[in-house]
Amino acid sequence: VIDFLKTRYIDSSGLSVLVNLWKRIREEGGGLRLANLSEDLRSYFQLARLDGVFRIADSQETAPEDF
C-alpha cells in the first residue's frame, strides 16, 4: 500500500515509477494499492487511464481489504 496522504502532485516520471513497480510486484504474485489520493490526483490517474490499472482505496486502513 502506497499512501499518498501528503502527496499533492505526481509527474510523468513518478507515474512511470509506479507502473514499473506495479509490474514487478505483479510478476512476483503480489499486489499494489494506492491510498489517500486527493481529488486532483484521482483525476490525474483517471485522465492517464491508470485508475483501471491501480486499485485505489479511500484510506490506508481500507486498502488491505482489497488484497
Coordinates of C-alpha atoms in Angstrom, one line a residue:
V1 CA 0.0 0.0 0.0
I2 CA 1.4 3.4 -1.0
D3 CA -0.1 6.2 1.0
F4 CA -0.5 9.5 -0.9
L5 CA -1.9 11.5 2.1
K6 CA 0.9 14.1 1.9
T7 CA 1.4 14.0 -1.9
R8 CA 0.0 16.9 -3.8
Y9 CA 1.5 16.3 -7.2
I10 CA 2.9 13.5 -9.3
D11 CA 4.5 13.9 -12.7
S12 CA 5.0 11.5 -15.6
S13 CA 8.3 10.3 -14.1
G14 CA 6.5 9.4 -10.9
L15 CA 3.8 7.6 -12.8
S16 CA 6.4 5.7 -14.7
V17 CA 8.0 4.6 -11.4
L18 CA 4.6 3.4 -10.1
V19 CA 3.8 1.5 -13.3
N20 CA 7.2 -0.3 -13.3
L21 CA 6.8 -1.1 -9.6
W22 CA 3.3 -2.4 -10.2
K23 CA 4.7 -4.7 -13.0
R24 CA 7.5 -6.1 -10.8
I25 CA 5.2 -6.7 -7.9
R26 CA 2.6 -8.4 -10.1
E27 CA 5.3 -10.7 -11.6
E28 CA 6.0 -11.9 -8.1
G29 CA 2.4 -12.6 -7.4
G30 CA 1.8 -9.5 -5.2
G31 CA -0.5 -6.6 -5.3
L32 CA -0.1 -2.8 -5.1
R33 CA -2.7 -0.5 -3.7
L34 CA -2.8 3.3 -3.7
A35 CA -4.5 5.1 -0.8
N36 CA -5.5 8.6 0.2
L37 CA -5.3 10.2 -3.2
S38 CA -6.5 13.8 -3.4
E39 CA -9.3 14.7 -5.8
D40 CA -6.6 16.2 -8.1
L41 CA -4.5 13.0 -8.1
R42 CA -7.6 10.8 -8.7
S43 CA -8.5 13.0 -11.7
Y44 CA -4.9 12.7 -13.0
F45 CA -5.0 8.9 -12.7
Q46 CA -8.3 8.9 -14.5
L47 CA -7.1 11.1 -17.3
A48 CA -4.0 8.9 -17.7
R49 CA -6.3 5.9 -17.6
L50 CA -4.4 4.4 -14.7
D51 CA -7.4 4.2 -12.4
G52 CA -8.1 0.9 -14.2
V53 CA -4.6 -0.4 -13.5
F54 CA -4.2 0.6 -9.9
R55 CA -6.6 -0.3 -7.2
I56 CA -7.3 2.9 -5.3
A57 CA -8.6 3.0 -1.7
D58 CA -10.0 5.9 0.2
S59 CA -7.7 5.3 3.1
Q60 CA -4.7 3.3 4.1
E61 CA -6.8 1.3 6.6
T62 CA -9.3 0.2 3.9
A63 CA -6.7 -0.7 1.3
P64 CA -5.8 -4.1 2.6
E65 CA -9.4 -5.2 2.3
D66 CA -8.8 -5.3 -1.5
F67 CA -6.0 -7.8 -1.3

